[in-house]
Short mmCIF file of C-alpha atoms and ligand atoms in Angstrom, two decimals:
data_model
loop_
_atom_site.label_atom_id
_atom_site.label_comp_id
_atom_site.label_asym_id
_atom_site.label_seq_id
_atom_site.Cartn_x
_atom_site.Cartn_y
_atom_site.Cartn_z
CA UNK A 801 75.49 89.16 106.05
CA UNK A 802 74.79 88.38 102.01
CA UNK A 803 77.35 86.79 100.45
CA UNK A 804 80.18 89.47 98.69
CA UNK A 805 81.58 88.96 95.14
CA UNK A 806 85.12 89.56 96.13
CA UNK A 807 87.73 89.65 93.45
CA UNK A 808 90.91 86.96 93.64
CA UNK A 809 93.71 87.18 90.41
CA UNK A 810 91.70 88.15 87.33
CA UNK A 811 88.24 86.39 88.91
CA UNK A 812 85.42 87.87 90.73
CA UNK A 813 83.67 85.17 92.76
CA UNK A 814 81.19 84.51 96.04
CA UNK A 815 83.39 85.24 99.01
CA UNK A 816 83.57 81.53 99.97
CA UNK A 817 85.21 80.48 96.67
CA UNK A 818 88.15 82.77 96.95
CA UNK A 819 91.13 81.10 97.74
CA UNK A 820 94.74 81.83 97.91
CA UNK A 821 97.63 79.51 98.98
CA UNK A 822 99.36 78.67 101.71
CA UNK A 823 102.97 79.60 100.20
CA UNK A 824 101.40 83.17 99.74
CA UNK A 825 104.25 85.45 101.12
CA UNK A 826 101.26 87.59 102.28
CA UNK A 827 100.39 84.81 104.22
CA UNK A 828 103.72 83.97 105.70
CA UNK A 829 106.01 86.88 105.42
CA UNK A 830 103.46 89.72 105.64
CA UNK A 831 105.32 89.97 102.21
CA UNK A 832 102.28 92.47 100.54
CA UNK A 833 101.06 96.06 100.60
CA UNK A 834 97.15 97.05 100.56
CA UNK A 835 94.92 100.34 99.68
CA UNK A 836 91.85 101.18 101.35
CA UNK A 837 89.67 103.52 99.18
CA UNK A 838 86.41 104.86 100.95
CA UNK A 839 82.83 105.13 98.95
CA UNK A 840 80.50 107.80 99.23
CA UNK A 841 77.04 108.22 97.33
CA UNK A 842 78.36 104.80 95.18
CA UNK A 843 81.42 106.68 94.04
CA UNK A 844 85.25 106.14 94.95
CA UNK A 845 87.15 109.20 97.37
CA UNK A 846 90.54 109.99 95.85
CA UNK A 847 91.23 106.72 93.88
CA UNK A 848 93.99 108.84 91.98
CA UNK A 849 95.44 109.24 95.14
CA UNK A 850 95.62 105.71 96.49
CA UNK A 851 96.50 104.49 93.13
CA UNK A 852 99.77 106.68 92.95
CA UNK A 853 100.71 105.56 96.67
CA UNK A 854 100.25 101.82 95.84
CA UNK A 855 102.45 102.17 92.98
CA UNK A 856 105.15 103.91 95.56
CA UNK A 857 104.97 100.94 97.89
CA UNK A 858 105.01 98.36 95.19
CA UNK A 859 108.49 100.19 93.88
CA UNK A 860 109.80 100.25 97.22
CA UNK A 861 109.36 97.02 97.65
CA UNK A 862 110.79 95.72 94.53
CA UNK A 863 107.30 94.50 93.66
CA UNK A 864 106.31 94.01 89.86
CA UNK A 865 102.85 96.08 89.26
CA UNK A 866 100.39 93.57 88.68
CA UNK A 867 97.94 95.65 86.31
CA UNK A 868 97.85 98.78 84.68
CA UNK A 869 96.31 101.34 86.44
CA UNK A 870 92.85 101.55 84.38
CA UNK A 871 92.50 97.98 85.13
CA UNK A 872 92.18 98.31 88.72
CA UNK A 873 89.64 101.29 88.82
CA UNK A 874 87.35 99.14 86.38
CA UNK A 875 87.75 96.29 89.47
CA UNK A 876 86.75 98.99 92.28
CA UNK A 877 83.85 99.93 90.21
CA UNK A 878 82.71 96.68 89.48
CA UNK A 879 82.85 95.39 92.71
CA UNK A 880 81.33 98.63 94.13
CA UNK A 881 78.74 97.89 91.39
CA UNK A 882 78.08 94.15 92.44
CA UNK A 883 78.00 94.64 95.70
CA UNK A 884 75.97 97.64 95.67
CA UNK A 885 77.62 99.98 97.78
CA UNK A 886 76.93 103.24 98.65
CA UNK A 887 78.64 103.71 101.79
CA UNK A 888 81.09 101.41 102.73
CA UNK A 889 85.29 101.14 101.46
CA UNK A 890 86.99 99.29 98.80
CA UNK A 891 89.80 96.75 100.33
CA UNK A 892 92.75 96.25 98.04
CA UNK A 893 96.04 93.79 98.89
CA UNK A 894 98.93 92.64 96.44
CA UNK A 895 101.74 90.75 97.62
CA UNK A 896 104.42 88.77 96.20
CA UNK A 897 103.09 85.67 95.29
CA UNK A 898 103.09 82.02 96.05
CA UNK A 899 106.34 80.55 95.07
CA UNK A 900 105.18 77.17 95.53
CA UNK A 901 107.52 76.85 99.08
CA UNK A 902 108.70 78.85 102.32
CA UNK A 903 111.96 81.07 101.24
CA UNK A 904 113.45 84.19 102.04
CA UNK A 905 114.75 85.24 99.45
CA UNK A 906 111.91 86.87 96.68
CA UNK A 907 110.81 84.93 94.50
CA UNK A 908 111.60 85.17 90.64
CA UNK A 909 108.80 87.75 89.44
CA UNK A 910 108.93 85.95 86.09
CA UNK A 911 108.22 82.86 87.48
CA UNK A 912 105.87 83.78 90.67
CA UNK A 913 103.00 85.83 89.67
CA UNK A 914 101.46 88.69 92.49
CA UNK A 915 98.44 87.87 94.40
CA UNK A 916 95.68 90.22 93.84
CA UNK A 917 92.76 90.53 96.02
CA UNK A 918 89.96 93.17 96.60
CA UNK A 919 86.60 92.88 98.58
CA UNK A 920 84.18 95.36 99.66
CA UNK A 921 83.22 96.39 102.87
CA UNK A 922 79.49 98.23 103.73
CA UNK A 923 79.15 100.83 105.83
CA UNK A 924 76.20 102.26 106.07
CA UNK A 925 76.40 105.55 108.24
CA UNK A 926 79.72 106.00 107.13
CA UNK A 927 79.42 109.76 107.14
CA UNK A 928 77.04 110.38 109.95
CA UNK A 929 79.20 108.84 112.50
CA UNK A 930 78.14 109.32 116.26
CA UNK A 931 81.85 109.60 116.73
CA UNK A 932 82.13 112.16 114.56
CA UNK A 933 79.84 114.69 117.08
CA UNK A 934 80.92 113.43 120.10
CA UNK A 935 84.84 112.93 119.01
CA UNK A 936 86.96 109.88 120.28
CA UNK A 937 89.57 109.62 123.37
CA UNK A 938 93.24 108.22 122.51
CA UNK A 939 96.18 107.30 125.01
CA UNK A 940 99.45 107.44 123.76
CA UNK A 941 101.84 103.98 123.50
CA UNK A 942 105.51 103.86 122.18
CA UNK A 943 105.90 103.31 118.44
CA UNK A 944 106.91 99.76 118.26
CA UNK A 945 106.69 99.24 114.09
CA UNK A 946 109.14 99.00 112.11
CA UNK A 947 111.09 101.92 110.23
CA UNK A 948 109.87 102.02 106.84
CA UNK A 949 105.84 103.24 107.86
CA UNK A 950 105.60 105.05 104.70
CA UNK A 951 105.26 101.61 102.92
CA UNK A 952 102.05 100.76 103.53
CA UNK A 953 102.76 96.66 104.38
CA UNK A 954 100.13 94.13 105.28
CA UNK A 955 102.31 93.94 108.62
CA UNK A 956 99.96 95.35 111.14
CA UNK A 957 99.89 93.56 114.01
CA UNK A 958 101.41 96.55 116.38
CA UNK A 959 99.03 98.74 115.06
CA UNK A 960 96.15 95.80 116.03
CA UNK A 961 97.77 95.58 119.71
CA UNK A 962 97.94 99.31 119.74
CA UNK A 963 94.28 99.60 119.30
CA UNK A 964 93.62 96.65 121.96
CA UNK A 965 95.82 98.66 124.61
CA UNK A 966 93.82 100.93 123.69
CA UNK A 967 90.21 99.21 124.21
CA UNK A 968 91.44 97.68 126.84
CA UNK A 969 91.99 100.99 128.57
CA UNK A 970 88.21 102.34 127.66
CA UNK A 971 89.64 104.75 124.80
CA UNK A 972 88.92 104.55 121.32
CA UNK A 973 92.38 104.50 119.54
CA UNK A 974 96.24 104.82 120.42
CA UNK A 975 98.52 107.57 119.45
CA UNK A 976 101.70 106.38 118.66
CA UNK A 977 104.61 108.20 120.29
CA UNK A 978 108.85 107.85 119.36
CA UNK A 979 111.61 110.13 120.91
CA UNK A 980 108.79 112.01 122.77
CA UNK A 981 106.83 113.04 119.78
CA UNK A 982 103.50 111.66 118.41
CA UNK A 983 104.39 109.90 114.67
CA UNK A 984 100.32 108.66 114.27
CA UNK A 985 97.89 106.93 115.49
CA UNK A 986 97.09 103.03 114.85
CA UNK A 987 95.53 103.61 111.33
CA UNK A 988 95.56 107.46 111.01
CA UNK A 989 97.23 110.71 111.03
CA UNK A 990 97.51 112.77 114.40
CA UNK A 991 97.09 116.79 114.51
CA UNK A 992 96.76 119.46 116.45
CA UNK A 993 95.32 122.76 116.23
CA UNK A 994 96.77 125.91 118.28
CA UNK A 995 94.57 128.60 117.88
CA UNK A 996 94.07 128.81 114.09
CA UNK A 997 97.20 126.79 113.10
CA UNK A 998 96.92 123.32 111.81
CA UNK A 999 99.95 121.08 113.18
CA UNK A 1000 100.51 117.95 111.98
CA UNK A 1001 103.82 115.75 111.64
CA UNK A 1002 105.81 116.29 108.76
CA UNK A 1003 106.29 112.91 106.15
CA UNK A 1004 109.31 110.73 106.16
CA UNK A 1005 109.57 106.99 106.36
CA UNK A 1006 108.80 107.23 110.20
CA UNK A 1007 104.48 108.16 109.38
CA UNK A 1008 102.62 106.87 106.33
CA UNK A 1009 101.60 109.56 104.09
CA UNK A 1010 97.98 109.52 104.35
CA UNK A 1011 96.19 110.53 101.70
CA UNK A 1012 93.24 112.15 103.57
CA UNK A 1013 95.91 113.90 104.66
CA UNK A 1014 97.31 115.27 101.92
CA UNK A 1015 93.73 116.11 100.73
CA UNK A 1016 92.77 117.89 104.32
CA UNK A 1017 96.07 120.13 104.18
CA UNK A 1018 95.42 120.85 100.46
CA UNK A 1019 91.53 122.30 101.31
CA UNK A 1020 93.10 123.84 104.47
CA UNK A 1021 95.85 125.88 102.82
CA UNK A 1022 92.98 127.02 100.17
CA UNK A 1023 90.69 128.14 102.56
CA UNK A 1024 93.94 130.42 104.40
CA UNK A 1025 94.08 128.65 107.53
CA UNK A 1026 98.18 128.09 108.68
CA UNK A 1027 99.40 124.35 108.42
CA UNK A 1028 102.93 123.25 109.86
CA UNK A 1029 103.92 120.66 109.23
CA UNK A 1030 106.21 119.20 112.47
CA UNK A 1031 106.56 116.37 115.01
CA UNK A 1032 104.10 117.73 118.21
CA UNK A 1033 104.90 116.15 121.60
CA UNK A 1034 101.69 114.21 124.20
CA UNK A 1035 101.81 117.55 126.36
CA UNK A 1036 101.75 119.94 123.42
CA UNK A 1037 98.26 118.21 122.30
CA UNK A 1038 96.95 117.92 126.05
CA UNK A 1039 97.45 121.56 125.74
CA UNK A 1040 95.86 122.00 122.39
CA UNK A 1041 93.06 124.01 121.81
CA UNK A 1042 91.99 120.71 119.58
CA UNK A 1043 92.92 117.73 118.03
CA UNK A 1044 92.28 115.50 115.42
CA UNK A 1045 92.52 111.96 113.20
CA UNK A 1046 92.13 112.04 109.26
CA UNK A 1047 92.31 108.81 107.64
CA UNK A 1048 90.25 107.02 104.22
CA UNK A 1049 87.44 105.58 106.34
CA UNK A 1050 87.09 108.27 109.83
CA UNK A 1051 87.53 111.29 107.06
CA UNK A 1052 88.26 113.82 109.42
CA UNK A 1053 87.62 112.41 113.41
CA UNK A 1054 87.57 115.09 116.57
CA UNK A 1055 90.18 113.78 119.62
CA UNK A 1056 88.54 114.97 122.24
CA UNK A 1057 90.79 113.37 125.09
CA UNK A 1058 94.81 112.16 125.10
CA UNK A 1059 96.51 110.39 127.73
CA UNK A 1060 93.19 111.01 130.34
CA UNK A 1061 93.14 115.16 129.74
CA UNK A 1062 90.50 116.71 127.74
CA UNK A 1063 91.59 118.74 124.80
CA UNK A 1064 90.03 122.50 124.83
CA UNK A 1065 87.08 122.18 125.61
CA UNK A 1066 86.85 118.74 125.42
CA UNK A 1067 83.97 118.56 122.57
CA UNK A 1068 84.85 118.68 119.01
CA UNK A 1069 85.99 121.90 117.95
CA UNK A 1070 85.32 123.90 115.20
CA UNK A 1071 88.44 123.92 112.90
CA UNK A 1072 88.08 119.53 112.47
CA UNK A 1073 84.24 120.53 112.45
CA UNK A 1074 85.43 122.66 109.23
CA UNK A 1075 87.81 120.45 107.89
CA UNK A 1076 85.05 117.25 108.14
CA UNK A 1077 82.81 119.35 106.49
CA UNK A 1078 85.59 120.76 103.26
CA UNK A 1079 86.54 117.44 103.11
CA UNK A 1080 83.51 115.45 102.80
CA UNK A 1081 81.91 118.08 100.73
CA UNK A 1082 84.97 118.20 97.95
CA UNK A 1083 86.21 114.99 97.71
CA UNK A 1084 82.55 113.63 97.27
CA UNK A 1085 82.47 116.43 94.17
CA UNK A 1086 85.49 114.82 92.88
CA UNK A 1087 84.45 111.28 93.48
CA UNK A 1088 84.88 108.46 90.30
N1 PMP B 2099 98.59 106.16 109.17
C1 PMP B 2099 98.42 104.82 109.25
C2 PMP B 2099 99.37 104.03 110.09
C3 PMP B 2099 97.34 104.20 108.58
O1 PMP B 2099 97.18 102.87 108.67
C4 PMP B 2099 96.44 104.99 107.84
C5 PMP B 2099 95.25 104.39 107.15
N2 PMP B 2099 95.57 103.37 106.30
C6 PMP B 2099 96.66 106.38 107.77
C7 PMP B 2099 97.75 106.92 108.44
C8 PMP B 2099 95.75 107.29 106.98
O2 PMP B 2099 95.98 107.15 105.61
P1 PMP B 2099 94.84 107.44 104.55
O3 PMP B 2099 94.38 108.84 104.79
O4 PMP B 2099 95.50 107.28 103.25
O5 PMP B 2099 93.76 106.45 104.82
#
């Protein structure tokens, strides 16, 4: 692989000169929150979007904001520009700094500056995914994280052993399930689809609110299909006439089995079909 300009606290530098330190509470607390903004045709997908939910999880975190806001697109455009991507997703992390020792309690913001970091990630074929025509299997495994899933932390090691439970058992990704109900999958948003009616868990701190999501419901609603928004149980999508994943990077992703049980048919059906196609076609209008 060529070597990446990445961008570290106010530098942008080859990939192997990028250092942070070992006090980073990224590092040792999983004390940071991150972004993930996709590229398509050299352009950014709903960077509005993930800037407004960064600055959520920042506040809820007690977490100064580093930079203003026109700062940070200049830094996804440059390194989209560097790097020369067309296809491939913008990787964004802040945390709280490197205090200089191991502590608790949060630093002084004053004193103890955020860490910044962004790289790029290339992905050609982004769009045209094989998955995306032949749709992806999921088994279900409890919900393990912690409460607050609308922040979107650095902590993601369930997720990570979600999605090796899942390998290990031949399937492609792990729906996550608590009191009996699906919340989402290891990095994406679970729904359903029962006849023409869109179901998809409602937001609260138990699911991050995706912005794909948001996005997918928005273009659903304006092209009349019915969306409700409620918790859906493991049986309920075994049952489903279809299912699906939306996240930044899978867009909208056909579930074509859960748990072992095809869903409908078990290809991908035509409503995600749809919604892949609204999706990918508007947000790439709207692109920066
Ligand atoms: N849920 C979880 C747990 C995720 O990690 C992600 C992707 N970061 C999503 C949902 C989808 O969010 P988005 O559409 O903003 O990528």
């Amino acid at each position: 692989m060529t070597m990446r300009t990445v961008y570290v606290n106010g530098n942008y530098l080859p990939e192997n000169e990028a250092t942070i330190s070992i006090f980073d509470r990224g590092f040792l607390m999983a004390d940071g929150v991150y972004e993930v903004t996709s590229v398509l045709d050299g352009k950014l997908i709903d960077f509005a979007g993930h800037a407004k939910r960064l600055e959520r999880s920042l506040k809820e975190l007690d977490m100064p904001h580093p930079a203003e806001l026109p700062d940070l697109l200049v830094i996804h455009r440059e390194l989209v520009r560097v790097n020369g991507i067309v296809e491939g997703l913008v990787y964004l992390q802040i945390t709280r700094g490197a205090p200089g020792d191991r502590d608790f309690a949060f630093p002084d913001p004053e004193t103890t500056a955020p860490t910044v970091v962004l790289f790029t990630q290339n992905k050609p074929g982004l769009i045209d995914s094989p998955a995306a025509r032949i749709g992806i299997k999921v088994i279900s495994v409890d919900d393990l994280r912690w409460a607050r899933r609308d922040i979107k932390t650095v902590q993601l090691l369930y997720p990570s052993m979600g999605k090796m439970i899942a390998k290990a058992a031949g399937v492609d990704d792990a729906w996550m399930v608590e009191d009996g109900h699906v919340t989402e999958g290891t990095s994406n948003n679970a729904y359903i689809v029962q006849g023409s009616t869109i179901i998809t868990r409602h937001l609260g701190n138990e699911i991050l609110h995706g912005i794909t999501r948001a996005a997918v419901l928005r273009f659903a609603r304006e092209a009349q299909m019915t969306v409700e928004e409620r918790s859906f149980t493991i049986a309920e999508a075994q049952a489903a006439d279809e299912a699906f994943i939306t996240s930044a990077s899978a867009f909208v992703m056909p579930v074509v089995e859960v748990d072992g049980q095809a869903v409908g048919t078990g290809s991908p059906g035509p409503v995600a079909a749809r919604l892949r196609e609204i999706y990918l076609e508007e947000s790439r209008k709207a692109a920066v």
